[in-house]
Structure formats: C-alpha cells, structure tokens
JSON list of N, CA and C in Angstrom, two decimals:
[
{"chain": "A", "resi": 1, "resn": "UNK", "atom": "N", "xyz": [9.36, 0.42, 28.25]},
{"chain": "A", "resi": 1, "resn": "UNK", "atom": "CA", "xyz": [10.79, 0.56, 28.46]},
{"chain": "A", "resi": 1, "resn": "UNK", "atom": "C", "xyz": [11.10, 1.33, 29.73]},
{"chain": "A", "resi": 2, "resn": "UNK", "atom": "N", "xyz": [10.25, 2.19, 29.98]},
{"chain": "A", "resi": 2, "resn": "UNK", "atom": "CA", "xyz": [10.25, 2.97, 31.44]},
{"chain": "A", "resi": 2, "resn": "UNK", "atom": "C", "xyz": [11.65, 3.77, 31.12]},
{"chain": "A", "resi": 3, "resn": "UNK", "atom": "N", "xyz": [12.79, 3.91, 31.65]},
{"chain": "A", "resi": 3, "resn": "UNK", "atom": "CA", "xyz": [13.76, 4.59, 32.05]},
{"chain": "A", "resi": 3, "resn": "UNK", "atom": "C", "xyz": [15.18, 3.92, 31.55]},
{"chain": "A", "resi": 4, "resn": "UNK", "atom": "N", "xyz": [14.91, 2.67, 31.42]},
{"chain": "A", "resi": 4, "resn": "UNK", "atom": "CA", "xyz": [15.73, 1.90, 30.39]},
{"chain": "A", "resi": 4, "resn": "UNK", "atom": "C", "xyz": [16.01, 2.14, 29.27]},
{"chain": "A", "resi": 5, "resn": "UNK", "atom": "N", "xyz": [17.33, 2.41, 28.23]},
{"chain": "A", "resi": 5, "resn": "UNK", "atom": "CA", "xyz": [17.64, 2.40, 27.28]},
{"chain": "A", "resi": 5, "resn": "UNK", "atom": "C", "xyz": [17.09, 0.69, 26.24]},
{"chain": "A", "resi": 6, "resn": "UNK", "atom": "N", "xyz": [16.84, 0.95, 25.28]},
{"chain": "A", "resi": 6, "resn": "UNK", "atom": "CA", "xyz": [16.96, -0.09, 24.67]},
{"chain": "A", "resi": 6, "resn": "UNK", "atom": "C", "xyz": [17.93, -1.06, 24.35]},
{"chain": "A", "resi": 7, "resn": "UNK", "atom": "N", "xyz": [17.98, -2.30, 23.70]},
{"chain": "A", "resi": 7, "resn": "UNK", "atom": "CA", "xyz": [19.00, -3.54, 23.72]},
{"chain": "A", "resi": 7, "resn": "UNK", "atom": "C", "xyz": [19.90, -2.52, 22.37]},
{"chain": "A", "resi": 8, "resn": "UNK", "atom": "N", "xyz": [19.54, -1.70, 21.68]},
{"chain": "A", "resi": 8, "resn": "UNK", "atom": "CA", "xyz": [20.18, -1.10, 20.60]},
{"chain": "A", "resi": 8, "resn": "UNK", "atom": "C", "xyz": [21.04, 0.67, 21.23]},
{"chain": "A", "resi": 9, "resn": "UNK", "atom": "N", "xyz": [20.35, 0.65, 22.36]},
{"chain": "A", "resi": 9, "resn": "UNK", "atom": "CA", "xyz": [20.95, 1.85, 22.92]},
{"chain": "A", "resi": 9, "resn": "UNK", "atom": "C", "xyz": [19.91, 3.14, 23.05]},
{"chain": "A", "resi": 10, "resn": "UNK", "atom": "N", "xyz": [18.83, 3.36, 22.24]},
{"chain": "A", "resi": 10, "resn": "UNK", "atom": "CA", "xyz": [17.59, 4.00, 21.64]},
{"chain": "A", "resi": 10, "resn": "UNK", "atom": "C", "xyz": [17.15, 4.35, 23.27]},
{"chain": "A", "resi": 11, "resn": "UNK", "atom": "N", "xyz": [16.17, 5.20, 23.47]},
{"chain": "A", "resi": 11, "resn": "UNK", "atom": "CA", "xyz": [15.66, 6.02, 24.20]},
{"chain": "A", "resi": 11, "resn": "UNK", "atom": "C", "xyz": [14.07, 5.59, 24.21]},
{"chain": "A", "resi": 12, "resn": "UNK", "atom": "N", "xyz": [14.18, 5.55, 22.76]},
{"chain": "A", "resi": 12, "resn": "UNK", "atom": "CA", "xyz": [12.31, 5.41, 22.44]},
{"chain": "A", "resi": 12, "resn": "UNK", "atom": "C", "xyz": [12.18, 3.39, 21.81]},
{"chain": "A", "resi": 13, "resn": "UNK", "atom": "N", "xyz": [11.04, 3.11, 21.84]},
{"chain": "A", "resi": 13, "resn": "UNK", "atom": "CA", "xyz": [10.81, 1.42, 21.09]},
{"chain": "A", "resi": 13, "resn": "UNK", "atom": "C", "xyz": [10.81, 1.90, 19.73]},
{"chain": "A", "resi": 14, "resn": "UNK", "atom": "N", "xyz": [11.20, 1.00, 19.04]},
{"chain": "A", "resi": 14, "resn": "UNK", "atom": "CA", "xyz": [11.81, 0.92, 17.87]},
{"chain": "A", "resi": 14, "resn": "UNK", "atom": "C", "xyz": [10.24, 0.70, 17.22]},
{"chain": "A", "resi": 15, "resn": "UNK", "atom": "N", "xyz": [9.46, -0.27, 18.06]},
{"chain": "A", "resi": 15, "resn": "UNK", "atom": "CA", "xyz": [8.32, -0.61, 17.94]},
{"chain": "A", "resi": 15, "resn": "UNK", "atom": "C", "xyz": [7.43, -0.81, 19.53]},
{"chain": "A", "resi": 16, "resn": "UNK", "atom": "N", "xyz": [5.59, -0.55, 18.77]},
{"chain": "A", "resi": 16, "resn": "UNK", "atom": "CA", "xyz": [5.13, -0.42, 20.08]},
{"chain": "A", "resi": 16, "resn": "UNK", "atom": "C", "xyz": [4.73, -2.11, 20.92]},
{"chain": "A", "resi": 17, "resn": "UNK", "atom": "N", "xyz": [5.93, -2.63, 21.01]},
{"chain": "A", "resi": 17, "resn": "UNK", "atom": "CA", "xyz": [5.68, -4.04, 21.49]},
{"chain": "A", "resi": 17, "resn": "UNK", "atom": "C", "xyz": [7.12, -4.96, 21.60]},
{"chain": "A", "resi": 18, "resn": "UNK", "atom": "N", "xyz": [7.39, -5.87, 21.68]},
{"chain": "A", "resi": 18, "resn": "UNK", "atom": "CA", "xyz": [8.34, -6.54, 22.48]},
{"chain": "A", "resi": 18, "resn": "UNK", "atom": "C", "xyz": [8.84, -7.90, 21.39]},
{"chain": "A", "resi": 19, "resn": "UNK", "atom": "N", "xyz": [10.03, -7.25, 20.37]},
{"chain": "A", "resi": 19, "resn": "UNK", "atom": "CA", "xyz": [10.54, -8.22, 19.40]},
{"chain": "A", "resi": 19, "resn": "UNK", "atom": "C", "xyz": [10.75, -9.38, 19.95]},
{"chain": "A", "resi": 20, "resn": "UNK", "atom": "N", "xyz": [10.94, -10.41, 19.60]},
{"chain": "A", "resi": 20, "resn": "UNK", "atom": "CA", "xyz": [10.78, -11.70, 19.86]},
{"chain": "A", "resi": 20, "resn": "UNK", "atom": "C", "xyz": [12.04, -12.53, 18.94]},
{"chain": "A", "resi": 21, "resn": "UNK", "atom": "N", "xyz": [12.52, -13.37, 19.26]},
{"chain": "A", "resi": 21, "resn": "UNK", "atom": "CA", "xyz": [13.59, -14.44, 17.99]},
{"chain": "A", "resi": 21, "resn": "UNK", "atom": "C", "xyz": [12.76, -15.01, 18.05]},
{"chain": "A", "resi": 22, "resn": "UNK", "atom": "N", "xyz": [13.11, -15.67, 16.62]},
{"chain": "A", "resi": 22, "resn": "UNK", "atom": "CA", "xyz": [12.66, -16.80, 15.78]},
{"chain": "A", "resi": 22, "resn": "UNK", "atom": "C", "xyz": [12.91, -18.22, 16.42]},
{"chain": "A", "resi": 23, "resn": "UNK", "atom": "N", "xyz": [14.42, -18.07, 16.27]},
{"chain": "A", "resi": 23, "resn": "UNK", "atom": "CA", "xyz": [14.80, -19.26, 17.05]},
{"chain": "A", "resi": 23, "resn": "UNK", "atom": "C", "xyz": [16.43, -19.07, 17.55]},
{"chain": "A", "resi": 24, "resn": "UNK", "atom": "N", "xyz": [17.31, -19.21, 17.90]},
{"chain": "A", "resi": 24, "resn": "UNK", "atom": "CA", "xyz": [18.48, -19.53, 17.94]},
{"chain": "A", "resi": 24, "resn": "UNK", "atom": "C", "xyz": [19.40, -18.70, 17.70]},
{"chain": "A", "resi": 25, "resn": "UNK", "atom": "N", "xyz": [20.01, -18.73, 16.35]},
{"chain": "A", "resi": 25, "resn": "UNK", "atom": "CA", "xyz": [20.29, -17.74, 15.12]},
{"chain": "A", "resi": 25, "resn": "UNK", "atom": "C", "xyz": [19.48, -16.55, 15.53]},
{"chain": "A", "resi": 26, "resn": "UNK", "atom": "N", "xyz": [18.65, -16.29, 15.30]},
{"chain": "A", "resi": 26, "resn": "UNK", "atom": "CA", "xyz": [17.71, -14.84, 15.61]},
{"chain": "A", "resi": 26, "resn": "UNK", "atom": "C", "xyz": [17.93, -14.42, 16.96]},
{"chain": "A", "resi": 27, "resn": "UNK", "atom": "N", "xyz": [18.16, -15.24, 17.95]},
{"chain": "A", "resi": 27, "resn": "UNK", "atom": "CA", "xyz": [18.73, -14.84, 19.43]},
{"chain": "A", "resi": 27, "resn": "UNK", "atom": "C", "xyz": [20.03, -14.21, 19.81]},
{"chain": "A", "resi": 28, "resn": "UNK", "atom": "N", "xyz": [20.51, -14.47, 19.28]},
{"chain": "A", "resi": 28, "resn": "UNK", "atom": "CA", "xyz": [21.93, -14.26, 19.47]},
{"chain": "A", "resi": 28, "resn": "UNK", "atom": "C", "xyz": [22.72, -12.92, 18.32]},
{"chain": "A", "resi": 29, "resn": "UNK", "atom": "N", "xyz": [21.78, -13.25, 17.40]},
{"chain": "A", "resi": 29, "resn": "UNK", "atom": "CA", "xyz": [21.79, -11.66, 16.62]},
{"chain": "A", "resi": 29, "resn": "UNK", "atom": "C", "xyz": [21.29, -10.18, 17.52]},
{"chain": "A", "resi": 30, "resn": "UNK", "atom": "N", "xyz": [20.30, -10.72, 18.03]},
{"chain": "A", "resi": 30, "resn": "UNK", "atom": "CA", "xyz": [20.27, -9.64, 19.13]},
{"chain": "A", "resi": 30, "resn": "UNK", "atom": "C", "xyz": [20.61, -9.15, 20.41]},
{"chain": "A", "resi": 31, "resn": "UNK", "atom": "N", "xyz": [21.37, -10.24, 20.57]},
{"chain": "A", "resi": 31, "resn": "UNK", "atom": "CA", "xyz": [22.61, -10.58, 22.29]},
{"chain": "A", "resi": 31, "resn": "UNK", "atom": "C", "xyz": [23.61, -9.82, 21.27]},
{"chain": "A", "resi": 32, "resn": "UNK", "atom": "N", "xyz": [24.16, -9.82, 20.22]},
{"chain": "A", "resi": 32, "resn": "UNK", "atom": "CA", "xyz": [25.36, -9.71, 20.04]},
{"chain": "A", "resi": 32, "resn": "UNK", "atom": "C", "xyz": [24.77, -7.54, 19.24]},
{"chain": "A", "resi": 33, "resn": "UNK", "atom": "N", "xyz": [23.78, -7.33, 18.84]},
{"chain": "A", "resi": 33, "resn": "UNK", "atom": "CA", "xyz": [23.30, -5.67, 18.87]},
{"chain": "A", "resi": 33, "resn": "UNK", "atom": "C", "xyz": [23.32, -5.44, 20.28]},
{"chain": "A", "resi": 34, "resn": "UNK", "atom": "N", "xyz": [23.08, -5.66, 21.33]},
{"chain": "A", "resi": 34, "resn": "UNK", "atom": "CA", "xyz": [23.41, -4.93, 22.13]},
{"chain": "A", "resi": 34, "resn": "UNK", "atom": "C", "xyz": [24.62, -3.47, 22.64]},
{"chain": "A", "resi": 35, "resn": "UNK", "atom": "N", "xyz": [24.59, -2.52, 22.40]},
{"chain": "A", "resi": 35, "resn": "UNK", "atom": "CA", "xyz": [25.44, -1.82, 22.93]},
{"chain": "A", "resi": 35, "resn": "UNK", "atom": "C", "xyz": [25.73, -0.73, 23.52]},
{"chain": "A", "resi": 36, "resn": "UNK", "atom": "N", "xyz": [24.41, -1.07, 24.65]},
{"chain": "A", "resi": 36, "resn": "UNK", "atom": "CA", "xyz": [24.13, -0.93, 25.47]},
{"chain": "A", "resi": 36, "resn": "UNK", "atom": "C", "xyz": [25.41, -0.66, 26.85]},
{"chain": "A", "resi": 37, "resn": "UNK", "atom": "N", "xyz": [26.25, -1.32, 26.76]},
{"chain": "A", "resi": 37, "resn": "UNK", "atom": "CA", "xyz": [27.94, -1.83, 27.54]},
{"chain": "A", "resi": 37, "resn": "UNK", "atom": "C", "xyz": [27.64, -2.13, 28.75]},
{"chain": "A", "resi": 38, "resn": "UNK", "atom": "N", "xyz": [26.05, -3.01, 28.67]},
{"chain": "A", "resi": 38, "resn": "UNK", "atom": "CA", "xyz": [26.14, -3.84, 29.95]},
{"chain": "A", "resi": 38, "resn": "UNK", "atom": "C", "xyz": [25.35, -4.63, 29.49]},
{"chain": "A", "resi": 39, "resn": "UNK", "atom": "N", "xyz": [25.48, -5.92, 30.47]},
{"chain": "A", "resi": 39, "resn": "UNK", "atom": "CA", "xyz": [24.82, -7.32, 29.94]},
{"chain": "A", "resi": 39, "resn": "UNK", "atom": "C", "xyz": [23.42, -7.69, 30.05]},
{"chain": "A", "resi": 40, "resn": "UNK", "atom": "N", "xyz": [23.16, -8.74, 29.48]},
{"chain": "A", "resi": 40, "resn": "UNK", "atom": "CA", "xyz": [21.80, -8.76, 28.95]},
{"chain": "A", "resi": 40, "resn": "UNK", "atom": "C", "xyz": [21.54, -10.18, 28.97]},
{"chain": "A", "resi": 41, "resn": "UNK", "atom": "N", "xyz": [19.88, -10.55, 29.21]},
{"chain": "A", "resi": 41, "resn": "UNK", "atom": "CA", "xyz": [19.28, -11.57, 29.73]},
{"chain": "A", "resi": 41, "resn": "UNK", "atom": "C", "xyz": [18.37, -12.01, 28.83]},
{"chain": "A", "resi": 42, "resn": "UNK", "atom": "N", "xyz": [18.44, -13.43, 28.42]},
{"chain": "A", "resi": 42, "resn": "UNK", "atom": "CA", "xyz": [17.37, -13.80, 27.39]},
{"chain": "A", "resi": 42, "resn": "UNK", "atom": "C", "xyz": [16.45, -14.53, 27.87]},
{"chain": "A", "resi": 43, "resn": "UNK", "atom": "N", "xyz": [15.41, -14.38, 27.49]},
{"chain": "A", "resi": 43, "resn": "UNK", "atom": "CA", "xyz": [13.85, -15.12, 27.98]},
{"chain": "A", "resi": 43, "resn": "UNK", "atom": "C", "xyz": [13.13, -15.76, 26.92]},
{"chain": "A", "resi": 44, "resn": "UNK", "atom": "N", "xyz": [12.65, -17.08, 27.35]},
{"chain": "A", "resi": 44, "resn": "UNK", "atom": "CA", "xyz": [12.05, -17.78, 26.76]},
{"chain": "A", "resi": 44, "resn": "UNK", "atom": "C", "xyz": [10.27, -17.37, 27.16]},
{"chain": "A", "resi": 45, "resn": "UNK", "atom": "N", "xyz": [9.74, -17.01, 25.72]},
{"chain": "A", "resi": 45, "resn": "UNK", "atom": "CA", "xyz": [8.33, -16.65, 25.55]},
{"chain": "A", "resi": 45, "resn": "UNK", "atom": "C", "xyz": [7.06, -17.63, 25.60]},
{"chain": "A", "resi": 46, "resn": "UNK", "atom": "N", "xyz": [6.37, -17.93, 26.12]},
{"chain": "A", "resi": 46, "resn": "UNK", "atom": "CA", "xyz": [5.17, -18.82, 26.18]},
{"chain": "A", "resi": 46, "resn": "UNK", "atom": "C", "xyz": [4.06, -18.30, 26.39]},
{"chain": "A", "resi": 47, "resn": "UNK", "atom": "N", "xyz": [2.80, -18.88, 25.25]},
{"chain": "A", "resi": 47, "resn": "UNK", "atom": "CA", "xyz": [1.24, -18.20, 25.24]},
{"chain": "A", "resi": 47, "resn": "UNK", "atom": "C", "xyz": [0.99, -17.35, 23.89]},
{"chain": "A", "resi": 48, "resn": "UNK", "atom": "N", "xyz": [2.13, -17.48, 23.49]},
{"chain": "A", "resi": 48, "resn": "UNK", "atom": "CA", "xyz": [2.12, -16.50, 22.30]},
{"chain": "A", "resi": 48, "resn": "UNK", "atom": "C", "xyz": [1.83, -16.90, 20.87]},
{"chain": "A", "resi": 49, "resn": "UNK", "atom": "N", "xyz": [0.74, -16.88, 20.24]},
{"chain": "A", "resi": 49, "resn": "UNK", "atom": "CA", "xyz": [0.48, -17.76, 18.94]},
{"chain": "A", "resi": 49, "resn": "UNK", "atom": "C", "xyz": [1.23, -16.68, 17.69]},
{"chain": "A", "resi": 50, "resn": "UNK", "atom": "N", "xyz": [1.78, -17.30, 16.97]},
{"chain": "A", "resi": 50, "resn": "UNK", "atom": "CA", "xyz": [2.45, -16.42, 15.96]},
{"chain": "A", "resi": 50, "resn": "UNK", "atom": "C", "xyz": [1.58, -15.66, 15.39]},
{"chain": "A", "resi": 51, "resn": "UNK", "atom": "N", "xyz": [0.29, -16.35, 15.34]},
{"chain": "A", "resi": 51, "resn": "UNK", "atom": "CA", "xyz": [-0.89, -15.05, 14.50]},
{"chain": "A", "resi": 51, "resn": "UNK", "atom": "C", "xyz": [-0.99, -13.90, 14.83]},
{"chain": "A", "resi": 52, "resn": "UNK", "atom": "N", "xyz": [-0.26, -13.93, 16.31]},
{"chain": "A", "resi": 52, "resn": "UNK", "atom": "CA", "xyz": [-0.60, -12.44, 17.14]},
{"chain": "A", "resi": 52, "resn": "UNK", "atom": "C", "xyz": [0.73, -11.40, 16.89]},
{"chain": "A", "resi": 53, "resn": "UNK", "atom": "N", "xyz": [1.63, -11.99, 16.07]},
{"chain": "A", "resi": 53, "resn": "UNK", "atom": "CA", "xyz": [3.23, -11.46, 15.71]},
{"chain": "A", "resi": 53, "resn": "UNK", "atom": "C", "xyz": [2.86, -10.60, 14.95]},
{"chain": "A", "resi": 54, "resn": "UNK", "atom": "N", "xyz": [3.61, -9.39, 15.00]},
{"chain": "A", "resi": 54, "resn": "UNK", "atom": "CA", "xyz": [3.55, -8.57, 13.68]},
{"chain": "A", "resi": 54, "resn": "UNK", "atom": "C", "xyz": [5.02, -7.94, 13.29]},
{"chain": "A", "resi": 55, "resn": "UNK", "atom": "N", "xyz": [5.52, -8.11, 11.82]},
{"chain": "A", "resi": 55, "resn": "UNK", "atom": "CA", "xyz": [6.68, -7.93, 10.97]},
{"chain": "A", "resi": 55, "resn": "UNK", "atom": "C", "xyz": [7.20, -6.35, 11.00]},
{"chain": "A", "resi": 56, "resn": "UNK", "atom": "N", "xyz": [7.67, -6.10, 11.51]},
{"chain": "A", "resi": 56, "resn": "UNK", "atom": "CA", "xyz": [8.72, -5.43, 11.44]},
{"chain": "A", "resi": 56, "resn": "UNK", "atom": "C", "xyz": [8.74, -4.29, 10.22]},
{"chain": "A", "resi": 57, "resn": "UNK", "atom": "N", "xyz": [9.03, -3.26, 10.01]},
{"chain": "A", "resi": 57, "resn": "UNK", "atom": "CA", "xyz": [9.80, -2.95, 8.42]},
{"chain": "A", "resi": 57, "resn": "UNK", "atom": "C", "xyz": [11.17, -3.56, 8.13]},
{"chain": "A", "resi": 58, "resn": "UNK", "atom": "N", "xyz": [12.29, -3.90, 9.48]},
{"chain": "A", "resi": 58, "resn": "UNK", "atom": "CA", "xyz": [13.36, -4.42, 9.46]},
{"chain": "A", "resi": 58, "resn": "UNK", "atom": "C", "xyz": [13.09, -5.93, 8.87]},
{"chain": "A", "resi": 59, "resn": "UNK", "atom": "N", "xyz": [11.91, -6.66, 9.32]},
{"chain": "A", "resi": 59, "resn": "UNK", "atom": "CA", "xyz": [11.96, -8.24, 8.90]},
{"chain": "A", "resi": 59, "resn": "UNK", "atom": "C", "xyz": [11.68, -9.02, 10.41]},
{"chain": "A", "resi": 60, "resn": "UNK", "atom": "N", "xyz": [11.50, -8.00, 11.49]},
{"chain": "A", "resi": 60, "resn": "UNK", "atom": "CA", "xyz": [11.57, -8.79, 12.87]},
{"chain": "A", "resi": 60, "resn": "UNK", "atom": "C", "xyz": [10.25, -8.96, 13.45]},
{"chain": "A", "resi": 61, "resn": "UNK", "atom": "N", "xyz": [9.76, -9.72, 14.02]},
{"chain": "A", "resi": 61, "resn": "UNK", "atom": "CA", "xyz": [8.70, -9.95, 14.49]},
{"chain": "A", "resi": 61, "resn": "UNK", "atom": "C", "xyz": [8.20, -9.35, 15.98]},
{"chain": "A", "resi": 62, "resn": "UNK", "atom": "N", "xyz": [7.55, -8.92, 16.37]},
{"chain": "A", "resi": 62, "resn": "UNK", "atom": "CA", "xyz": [7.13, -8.40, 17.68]},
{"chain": "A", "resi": 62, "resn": "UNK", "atom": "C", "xyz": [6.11, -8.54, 17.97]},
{"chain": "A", "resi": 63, "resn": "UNK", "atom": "N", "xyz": [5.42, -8.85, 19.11]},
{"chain": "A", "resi": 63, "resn": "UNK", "atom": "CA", "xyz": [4.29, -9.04, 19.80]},
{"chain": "A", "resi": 63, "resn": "UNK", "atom": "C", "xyz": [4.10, -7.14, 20.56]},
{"chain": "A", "resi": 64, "resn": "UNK", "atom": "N", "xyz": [2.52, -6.89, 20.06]},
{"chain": "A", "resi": 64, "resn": "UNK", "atom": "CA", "xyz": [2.54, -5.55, 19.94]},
{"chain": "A", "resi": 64, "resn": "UNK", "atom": "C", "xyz": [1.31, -5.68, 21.89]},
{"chain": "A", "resi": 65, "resn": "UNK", "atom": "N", "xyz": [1.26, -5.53, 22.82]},
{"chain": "A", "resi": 65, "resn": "UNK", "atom": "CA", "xyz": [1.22, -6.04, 23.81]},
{"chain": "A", "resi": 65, "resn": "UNK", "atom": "C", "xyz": [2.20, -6.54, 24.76]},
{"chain": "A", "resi": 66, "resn": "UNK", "atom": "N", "xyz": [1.35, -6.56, 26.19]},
{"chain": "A", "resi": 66, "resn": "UNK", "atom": "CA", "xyz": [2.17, -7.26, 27.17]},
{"chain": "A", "resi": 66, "resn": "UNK", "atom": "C", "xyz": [2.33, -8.30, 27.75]},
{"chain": "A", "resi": 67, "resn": "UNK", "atom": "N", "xyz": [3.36, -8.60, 27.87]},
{"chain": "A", "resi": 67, "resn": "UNK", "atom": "CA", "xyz": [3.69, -10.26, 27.98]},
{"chain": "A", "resi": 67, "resn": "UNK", "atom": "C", "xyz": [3.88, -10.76, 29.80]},
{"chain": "A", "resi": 68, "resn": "UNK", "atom": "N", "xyz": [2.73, -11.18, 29.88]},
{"chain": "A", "resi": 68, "resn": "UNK", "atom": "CA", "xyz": [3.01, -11.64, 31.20]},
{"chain": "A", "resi": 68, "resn": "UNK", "atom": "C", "xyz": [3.96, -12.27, 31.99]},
{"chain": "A", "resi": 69, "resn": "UNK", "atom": "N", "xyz": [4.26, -11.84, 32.75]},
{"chain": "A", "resi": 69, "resn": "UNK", "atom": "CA", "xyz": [5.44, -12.62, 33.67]},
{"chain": "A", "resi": 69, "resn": "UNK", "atom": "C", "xyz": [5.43, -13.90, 33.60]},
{"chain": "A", "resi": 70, "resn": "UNK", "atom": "N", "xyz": [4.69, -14.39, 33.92]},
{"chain": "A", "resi": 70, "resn": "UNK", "atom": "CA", "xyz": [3.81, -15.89, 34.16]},
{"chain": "A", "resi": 70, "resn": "UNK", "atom": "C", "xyz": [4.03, -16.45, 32.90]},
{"chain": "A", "resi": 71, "resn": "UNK", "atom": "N", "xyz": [4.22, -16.20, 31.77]},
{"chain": "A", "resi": 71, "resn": "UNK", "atom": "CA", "xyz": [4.94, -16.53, 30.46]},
{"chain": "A", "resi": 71, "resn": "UNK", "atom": "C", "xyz": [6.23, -16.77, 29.79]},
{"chain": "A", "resi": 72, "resn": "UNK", "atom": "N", "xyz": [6.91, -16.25, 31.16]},
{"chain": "A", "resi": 72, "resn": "UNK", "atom": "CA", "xyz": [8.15, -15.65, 30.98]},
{"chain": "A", "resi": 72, "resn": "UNK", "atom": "C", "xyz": [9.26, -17.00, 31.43]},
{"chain": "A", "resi": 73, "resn": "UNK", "atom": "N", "xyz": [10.19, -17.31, 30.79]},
{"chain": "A", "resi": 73, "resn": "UNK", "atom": "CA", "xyz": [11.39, -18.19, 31.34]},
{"chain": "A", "resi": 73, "resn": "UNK", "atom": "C", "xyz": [12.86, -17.83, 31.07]},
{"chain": "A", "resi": 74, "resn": "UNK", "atom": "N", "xyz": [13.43, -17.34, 32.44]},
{"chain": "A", "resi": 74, "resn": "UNK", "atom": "CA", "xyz": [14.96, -17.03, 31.98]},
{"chain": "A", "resi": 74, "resn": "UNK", "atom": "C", "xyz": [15.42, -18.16, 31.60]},
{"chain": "A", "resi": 75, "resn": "UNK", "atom": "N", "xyz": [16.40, -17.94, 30.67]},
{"chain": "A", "resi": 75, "resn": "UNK", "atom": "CA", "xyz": [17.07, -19.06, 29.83]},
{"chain": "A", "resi": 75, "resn": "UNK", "atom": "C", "xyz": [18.88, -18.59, 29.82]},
{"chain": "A", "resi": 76, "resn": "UNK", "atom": "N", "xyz": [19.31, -17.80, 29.91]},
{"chain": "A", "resi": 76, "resn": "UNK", "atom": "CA", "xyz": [20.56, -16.96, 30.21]},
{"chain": "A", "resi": 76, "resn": "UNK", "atom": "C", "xyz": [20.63, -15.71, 31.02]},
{"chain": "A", "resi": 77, "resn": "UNK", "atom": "N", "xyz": [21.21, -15.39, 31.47]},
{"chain": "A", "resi": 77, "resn": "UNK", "atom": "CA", "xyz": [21.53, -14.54, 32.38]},
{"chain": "A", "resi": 77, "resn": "UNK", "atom": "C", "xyz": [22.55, -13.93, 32.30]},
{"chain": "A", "resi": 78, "resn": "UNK", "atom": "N", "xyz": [23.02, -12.23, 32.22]},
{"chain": "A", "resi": 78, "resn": "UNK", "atom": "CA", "xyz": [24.19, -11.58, 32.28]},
{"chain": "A", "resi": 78, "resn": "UNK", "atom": "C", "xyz": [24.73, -11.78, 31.37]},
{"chain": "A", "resi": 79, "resn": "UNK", "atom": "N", "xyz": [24.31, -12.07, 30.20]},
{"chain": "A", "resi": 79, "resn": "UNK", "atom": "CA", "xyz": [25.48, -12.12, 28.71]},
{"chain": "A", "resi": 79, "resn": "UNK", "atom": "C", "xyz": [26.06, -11.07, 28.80]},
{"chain": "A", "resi": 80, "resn": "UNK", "atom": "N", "xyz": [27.35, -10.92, 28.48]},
{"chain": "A", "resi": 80, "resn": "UNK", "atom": "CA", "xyz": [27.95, -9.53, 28.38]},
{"chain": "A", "resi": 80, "resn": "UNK", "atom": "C", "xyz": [28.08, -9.39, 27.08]},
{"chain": "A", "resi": 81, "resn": "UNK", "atom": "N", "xyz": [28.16, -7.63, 26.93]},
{"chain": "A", "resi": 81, "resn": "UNK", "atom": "CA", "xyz": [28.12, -7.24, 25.33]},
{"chain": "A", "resi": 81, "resn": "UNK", "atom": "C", "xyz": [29.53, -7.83, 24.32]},
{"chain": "A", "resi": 82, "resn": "UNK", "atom": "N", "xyz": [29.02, -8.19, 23.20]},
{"chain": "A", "resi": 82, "resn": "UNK", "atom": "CA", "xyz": [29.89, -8.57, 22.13]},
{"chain": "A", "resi": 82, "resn": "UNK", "atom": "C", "xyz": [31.02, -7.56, 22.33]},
{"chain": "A", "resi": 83, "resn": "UNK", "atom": "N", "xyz": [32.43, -8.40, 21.62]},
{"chain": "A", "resi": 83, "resn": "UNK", "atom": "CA", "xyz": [33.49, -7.19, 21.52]},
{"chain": "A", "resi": 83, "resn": "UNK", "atom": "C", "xyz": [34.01, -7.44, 19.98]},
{"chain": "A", "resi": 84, "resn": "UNK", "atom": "N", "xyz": [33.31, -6.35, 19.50]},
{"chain": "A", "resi": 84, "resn": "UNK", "atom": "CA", "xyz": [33.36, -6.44, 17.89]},
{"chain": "A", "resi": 84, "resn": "UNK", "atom": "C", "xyz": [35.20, -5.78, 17.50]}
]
C-alpha cells in the first residue's frame, strides 16, 4: 500500500495481499466502499489460478502475493466515489 490509504480508507491491509472480485456484482461492491473521496480504477487480473485465492474472514477472496504488472488490465478508470 506504501503511503496510500486503502479503497476502505484504512492505513494498514485489511489483509496481507490484494482482494480480488468474483465477478461483476463483487466489483462494484467495492467501487461503491470506497471512501476514500477520490476516484478509483478497476483492473482486470490475469495468471491467477483460484487455488492460489485465499477467503477472507469477511467472505472475500485475496491473492496473498504480488501481482505483476504484466497481468494487469485497466478496465475503468476514475470512477468517482458513490454518493450514498
């Protein structure tokens, strides 16, 4: 996380690795936790076999490792935070 706040606002990782959506539904649940009060970028993950996922206590999945760039595909850009 370096110097960055988290997508939840947090200081520290919630976990030691990089939650992931499921699909769709699971994406946008976490575009819309943001509140953070600046916008946010979603990436599409590749290389990653689910065997290597690990569950959450919340129910969320995370890849406990680093995810190469070279894996990486922006898919949105600048979402701005939900206005609940």
């Amino acid at each position: 996380m370096g110097a960055a706040r988290g997508i939840a606002g947090s200081y520290r990782p919630e976990q030691q690795g990089c939650f992931l959506a499921a699909g769709e539904r699971e994406c946008d649940w976490f575009v819309r936790m943001n509140n953070t009060g600046g916008a946010v970028d979603v990436w599409e993950v590749h290389g990653i076999d689910d065997a290597d996922l690990v569950q959450s206590p919340e129910g969320y999945f995370y890849f406990p490792g680093v995810i190469a760039a070279s894996e990486l595909l922006l898919v949105q850009r600048d979402l701005p935070p939900a206005r609940n």
